[in-house]
Short mmCIF file of C-alpha atoms in Angstrom, two decimals:
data_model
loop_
_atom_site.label_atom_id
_atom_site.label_comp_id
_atom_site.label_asym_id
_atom_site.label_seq_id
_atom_site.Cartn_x
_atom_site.Cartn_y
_atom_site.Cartn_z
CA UNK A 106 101.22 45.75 -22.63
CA UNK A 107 102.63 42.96 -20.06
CA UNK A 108 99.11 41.69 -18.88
CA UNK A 109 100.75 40.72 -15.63
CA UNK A 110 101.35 44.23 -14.96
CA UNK A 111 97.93 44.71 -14.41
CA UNK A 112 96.83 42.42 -11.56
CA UNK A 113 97.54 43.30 -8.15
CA UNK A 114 98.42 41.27 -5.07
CA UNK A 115 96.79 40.98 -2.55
CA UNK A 116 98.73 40.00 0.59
CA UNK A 117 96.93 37.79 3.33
CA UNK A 118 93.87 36.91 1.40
CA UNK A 119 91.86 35.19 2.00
CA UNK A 120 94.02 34.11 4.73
CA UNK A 121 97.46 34.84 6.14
CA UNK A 122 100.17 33.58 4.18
CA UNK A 123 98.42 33.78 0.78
CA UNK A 124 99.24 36.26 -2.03
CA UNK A 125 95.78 36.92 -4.01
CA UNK A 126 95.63 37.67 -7.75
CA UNK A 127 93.56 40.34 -7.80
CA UNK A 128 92.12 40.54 -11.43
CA UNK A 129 89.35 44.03 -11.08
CA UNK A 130 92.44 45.91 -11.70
CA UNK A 131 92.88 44.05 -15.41
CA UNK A 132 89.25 44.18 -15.55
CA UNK A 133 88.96 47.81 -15.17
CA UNK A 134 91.19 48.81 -17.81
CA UNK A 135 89.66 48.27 -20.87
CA UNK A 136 92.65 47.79 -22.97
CA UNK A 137 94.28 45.53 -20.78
CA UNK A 138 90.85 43.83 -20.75
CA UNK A 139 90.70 43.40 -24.76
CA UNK A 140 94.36 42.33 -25.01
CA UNK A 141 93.64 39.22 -22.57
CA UNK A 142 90.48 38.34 -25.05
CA UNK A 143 92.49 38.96 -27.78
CA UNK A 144 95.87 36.92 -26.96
CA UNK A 145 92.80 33.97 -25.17
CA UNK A 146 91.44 33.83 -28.88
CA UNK A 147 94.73 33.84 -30.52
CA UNK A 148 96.05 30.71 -28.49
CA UNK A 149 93.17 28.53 -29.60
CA UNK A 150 92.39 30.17 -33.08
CA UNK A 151 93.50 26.77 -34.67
CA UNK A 152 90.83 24.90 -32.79
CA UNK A 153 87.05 24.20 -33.38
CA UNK A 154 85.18 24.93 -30.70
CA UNK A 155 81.40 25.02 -30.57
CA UNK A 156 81.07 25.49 -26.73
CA UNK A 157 83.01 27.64 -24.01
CA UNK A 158 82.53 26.90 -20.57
CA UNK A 159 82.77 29.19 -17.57
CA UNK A 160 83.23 28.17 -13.72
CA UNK A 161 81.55 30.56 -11.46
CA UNK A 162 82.12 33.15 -10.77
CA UNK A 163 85.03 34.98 -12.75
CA UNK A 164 85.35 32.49 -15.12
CA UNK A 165 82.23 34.05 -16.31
CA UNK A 166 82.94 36.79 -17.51
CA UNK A 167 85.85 35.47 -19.92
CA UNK A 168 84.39 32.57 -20.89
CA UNK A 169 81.07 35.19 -22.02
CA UNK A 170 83.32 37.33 -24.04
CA UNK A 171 85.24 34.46 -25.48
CA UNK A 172 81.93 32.64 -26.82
CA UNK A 173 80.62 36.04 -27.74
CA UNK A 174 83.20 36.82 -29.89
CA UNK A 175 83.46 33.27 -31.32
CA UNK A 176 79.46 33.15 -31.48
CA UNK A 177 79.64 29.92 -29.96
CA UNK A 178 77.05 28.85 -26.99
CA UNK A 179 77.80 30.26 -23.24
CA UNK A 180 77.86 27.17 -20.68
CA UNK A 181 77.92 27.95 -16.84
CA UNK A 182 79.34 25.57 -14.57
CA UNK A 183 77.72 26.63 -11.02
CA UNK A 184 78.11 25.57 -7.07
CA UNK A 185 75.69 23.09 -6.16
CA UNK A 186 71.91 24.73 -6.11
CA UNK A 187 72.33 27.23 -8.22
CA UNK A 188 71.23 25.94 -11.80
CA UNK A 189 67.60 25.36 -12.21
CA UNK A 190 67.01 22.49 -14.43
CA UNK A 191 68.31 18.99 -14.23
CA UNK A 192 71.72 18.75 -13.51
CA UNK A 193 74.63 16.61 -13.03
CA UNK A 194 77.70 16.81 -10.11
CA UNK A 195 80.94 16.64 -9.39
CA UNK A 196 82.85 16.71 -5.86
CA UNK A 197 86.16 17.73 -5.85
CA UNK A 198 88.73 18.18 -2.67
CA UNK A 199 89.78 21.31 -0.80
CA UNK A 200 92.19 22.13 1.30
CA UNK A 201 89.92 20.98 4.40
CA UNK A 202 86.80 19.16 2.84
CA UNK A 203 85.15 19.30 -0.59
CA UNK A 204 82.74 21.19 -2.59
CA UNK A 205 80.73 20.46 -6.02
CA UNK A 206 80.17 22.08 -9.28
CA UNK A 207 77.06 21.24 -11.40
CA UNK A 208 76.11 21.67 -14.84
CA UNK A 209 72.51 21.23 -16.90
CA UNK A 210 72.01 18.01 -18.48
CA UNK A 211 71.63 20.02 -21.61
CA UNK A 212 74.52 22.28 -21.51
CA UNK A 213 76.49 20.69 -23.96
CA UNK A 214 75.10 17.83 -26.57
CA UNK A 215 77.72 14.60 -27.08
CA UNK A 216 80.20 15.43 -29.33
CA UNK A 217 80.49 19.02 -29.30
CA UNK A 218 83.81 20.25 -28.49
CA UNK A 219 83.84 22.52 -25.47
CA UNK A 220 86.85 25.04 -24.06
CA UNK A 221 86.96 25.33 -20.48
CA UNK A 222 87.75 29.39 -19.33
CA UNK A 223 88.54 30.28 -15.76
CA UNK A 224 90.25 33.12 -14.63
CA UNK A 225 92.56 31.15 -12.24
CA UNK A 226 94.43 27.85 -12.25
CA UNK A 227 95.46 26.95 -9.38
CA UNK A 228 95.60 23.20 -7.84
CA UNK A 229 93.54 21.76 -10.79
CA UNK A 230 90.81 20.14 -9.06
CA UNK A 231 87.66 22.78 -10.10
CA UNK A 232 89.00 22.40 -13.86
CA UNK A 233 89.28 18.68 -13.76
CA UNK A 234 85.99 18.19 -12.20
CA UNK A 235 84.40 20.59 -14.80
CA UNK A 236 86.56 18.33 -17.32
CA UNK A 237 84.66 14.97 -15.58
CA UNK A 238 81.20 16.80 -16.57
CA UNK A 239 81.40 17.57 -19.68
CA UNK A 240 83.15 14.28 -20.75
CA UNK A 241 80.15 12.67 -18.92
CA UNK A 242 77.89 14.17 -21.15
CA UNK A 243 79.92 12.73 -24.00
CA UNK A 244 81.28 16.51 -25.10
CA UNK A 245 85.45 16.72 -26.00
CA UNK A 246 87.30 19.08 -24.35
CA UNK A 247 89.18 20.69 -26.85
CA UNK A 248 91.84 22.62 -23.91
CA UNK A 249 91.55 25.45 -20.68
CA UNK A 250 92.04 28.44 -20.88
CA UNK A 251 93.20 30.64 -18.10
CA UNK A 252 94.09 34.25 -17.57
CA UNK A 253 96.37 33.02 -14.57
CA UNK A 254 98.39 30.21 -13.55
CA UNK A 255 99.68 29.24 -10.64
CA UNK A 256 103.00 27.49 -11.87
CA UNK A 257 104.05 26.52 -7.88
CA UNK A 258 100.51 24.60 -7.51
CA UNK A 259 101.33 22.43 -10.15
CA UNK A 260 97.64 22.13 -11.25
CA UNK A 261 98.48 21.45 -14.70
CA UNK A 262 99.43 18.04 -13.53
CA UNK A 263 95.90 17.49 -13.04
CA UNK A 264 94.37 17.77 -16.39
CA UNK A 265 97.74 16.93 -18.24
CA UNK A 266 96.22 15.23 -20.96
CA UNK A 267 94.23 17.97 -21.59
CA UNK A 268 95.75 21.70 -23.79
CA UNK A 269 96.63 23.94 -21.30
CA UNK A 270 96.87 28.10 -22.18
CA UNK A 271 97.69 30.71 -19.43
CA UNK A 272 97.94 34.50 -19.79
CA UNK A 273 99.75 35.07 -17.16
CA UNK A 274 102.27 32.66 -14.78
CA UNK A 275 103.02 33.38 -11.32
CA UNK A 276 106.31 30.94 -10.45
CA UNK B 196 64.48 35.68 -33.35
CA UNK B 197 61.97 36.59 -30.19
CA UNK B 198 64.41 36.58 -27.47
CA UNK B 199 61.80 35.64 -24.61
CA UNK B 200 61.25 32.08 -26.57
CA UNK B 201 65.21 31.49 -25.93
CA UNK B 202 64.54 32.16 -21.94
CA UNK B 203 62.96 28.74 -20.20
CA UNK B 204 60.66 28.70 -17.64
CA UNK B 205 61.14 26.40 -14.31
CA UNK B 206 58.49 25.84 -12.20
CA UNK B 207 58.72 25.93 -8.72
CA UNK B 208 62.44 27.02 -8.35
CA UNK B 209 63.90 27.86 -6.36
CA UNK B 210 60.89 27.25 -4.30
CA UNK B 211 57.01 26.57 -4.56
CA UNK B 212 55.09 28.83 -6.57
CA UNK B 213 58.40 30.60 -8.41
CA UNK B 214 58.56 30.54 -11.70
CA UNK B 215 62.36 30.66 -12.70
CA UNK B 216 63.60 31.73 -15.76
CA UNK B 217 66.26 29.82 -16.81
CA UNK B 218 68.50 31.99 -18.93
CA UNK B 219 71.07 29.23 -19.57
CA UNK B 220 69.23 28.36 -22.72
CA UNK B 221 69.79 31.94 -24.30
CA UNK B 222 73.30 31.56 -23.53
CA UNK B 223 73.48 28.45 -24.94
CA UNK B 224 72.91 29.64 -28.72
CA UNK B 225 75.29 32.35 -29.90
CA UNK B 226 72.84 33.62 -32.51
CA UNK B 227 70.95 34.30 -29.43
CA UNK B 228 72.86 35.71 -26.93
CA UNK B 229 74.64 38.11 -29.71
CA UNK B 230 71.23 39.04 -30.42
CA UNK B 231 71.13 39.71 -26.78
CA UNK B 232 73.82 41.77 -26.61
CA UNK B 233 73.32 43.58 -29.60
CA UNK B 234 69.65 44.59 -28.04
CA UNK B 235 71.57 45.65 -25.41
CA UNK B 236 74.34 47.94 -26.88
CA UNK B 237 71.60 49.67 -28.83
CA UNK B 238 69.59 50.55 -26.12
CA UNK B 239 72.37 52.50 -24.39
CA UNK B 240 74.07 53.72 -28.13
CA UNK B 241 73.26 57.29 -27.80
CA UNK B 242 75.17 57.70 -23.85
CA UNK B 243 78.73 58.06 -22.89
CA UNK B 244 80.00 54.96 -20.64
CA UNK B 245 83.04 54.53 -18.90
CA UNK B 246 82.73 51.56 -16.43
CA UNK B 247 79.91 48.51 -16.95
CA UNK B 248 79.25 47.09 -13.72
CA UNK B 249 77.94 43.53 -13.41
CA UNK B 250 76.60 42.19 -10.58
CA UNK B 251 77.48 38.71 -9.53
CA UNK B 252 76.63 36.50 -10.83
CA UNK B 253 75.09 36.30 -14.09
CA UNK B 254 74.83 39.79 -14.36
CA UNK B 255 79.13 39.62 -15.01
CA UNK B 256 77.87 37.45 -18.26
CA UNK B 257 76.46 40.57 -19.76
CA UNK B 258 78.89 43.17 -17.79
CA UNK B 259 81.64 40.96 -19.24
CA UNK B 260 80.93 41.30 -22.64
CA UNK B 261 79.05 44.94 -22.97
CA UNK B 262 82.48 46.04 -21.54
CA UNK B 263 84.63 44.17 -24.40
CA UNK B 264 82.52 45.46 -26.96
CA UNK B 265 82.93 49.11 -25.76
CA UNK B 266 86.44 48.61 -24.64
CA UNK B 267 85.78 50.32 -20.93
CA UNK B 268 86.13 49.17 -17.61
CA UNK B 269 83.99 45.87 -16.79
CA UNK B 270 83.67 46.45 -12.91
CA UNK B 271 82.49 43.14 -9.98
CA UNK B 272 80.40 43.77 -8.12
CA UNK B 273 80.34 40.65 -5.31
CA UNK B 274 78.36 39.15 -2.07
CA UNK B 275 80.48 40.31 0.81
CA UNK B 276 83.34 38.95 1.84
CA UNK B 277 84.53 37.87 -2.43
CA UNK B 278 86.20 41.15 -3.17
CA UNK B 279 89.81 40.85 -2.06
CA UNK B 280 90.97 44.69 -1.84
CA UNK B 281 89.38 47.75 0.02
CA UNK B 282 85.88 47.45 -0.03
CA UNK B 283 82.12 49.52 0.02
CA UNK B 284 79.43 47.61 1.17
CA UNK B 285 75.71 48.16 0.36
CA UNK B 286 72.64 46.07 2.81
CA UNK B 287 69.62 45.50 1.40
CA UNK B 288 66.30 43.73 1.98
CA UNK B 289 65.68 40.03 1.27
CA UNK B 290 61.68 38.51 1.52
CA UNK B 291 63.37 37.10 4.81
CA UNK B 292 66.35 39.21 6.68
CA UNK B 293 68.89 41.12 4.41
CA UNK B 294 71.63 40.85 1.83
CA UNK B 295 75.28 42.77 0.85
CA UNK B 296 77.11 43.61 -1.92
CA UNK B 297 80.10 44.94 -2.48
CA UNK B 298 82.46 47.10 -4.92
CA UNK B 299 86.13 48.20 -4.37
CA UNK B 300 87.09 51.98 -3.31
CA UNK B 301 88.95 52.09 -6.94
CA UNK B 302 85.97 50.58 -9.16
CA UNK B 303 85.03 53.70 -10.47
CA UNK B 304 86.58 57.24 -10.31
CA UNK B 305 84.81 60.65 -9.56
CA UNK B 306 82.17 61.64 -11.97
CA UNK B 307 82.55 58.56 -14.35
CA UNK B 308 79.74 57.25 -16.10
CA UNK B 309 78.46 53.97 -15.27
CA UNK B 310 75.83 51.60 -16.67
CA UNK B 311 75.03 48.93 -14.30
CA UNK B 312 74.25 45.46 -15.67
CA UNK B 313 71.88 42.14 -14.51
CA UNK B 314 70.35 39.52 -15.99
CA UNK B 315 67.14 39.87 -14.30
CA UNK B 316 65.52 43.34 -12.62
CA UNK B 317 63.24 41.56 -10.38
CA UNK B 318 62.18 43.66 -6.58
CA UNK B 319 64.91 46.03 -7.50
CA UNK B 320 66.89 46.08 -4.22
CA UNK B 321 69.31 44.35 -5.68
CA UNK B 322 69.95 47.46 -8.72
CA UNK B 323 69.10 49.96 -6.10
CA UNK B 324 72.22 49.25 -3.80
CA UNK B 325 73.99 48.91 -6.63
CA UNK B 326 73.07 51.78 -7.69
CA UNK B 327 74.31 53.55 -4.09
CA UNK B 328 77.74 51.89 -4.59
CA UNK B 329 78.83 53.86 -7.57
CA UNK B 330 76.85 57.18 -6.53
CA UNK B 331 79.38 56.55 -3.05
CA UNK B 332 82.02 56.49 -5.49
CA UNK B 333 81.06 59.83 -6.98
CA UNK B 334 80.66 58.63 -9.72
CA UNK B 335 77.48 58.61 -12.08
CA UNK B 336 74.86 56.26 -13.39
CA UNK B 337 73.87 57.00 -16.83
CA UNK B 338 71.73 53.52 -16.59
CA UNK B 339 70.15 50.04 -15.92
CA UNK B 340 70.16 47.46 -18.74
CA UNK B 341 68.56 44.08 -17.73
CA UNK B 342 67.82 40.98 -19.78
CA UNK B 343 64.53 39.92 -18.01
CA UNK B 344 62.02 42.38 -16.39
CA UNK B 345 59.62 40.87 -13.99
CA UNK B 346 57.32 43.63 -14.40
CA UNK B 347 54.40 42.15 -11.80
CA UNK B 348 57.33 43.19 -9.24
CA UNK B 349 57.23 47.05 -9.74
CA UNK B 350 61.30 47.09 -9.19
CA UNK B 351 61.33 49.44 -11.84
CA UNK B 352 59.87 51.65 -9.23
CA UNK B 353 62.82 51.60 -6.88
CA UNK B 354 64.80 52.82 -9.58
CA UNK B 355 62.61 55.51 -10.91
CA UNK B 356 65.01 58.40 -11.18
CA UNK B 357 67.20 56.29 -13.43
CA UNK B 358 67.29 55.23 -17.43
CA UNK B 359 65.94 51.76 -17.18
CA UNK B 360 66.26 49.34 -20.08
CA UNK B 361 64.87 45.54 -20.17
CA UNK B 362 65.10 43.31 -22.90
CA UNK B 363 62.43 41.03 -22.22
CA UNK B 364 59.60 41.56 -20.16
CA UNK B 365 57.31 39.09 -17.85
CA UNK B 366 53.87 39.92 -17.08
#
């Protein structure tokens, strides 16, 4: 199955000009959806990993199959507010402005070697600043993982010392 | 391994007198959170599912991985405004003012069968508009599986006609 094949664009969204990945369609096919886990765990089967962590929100749900599967601890990375217990922050740039990802003191202890999942990569700067947090709690990251990437953003520059796997690239 | 002594309490979050529980510490030991899941897929072994919807955010966590497991359809359901296609949109109550979610017009096809997913049942508006997404859909609910009941909030009671299921229960 060519996983591609099974996200849909989205012209115009969420504003004119921009073609959105839409993954529900990949999501909602539940062969489509085993073969991304399946080809995710494949590309980093020769790594130890005792942590995967997910950036809200659809980074979620493949970073909770992933440490399901691997029966490995769960780590949510949220936007600012959301996490209840002590935290620490990172600001990263948008297109106009910035926003900031947190993530518990205690999400990861130092040492452990954590994956970052999202579902997207696009210009690299929500990965790298989930990258900055985890290093600041003295955690490796061991590579991302992505379903998509967005060759023409060039995010990979950003976290170039870092493994980089994507499902799926969009040129 | 009693689940409810993996769930931490935070007082006072996200505002006097709350008492948050802070799932993130469940999620954070895979012994626990396959125990979790495991729970889970029991409770709903004896009914035919097609579609798990998860409702954002944590609820896609559990949505995520239910739907892996069973290899069906893990369906979004998002705040309004997230989803990128054709949309339904469900309003409901809030202590102060009101709330949407929303599911895409393709989620779920006539007279599937669809267990909806959340990490917490708390006043139950949130389920209960859930719950009118899919039925808009024609399709079906077989079910509600939660990790957390907050049984002092009767939510269960908004969704009385329905197979409810909660892991964990608060007083």
């Amino acid at each position: 199955m060519n996983l591609s094949e099974k996200i849909r664009s989205i012209p115009d969204f969420p504003k004119k000009g921009i073609i959105f990945k839409d993954i529900t369609t990949l999501l909602g096919d539940g062969a489509a959806l085993r073969q991304a886990v399946s080809e995710m765990k494949e590309r980093f089967s020769d790594v130890e990993i005792d942590a995967v962590v997910g950036i809200e929100s659809r980074g979620f749900i493949f970073a909770g199959i992933l440490a399901h599967e691997w029966g490995v601890a769960m780590v949510p990375v949220r936007k600012s507010g959301k996490l209840p217990y002590q935290t620490i922050r990172e600001t990263y740039a948008l297109e106009y402005g910035t926003d900031s990802l947190e993530m518990h003191v205690d999400a990861v202890k130092k040492d452990q070697k954590a994956l970052v999942v999202d579902d997207l990569l696009a210009t690299g700067g929500t990965a790298a600043a989930v990258i900055r947090l985890v290093e600041r709690l003295d955690a490796r990251v061991v590579g991302c993982c992505f379903l998509i990437e967005l060759d023409f953003l060039q995010g990979r520059k950003k976290i170039e010392s870092y493994r980089v796997e994507s499902l799926v690239h969009v040129e």
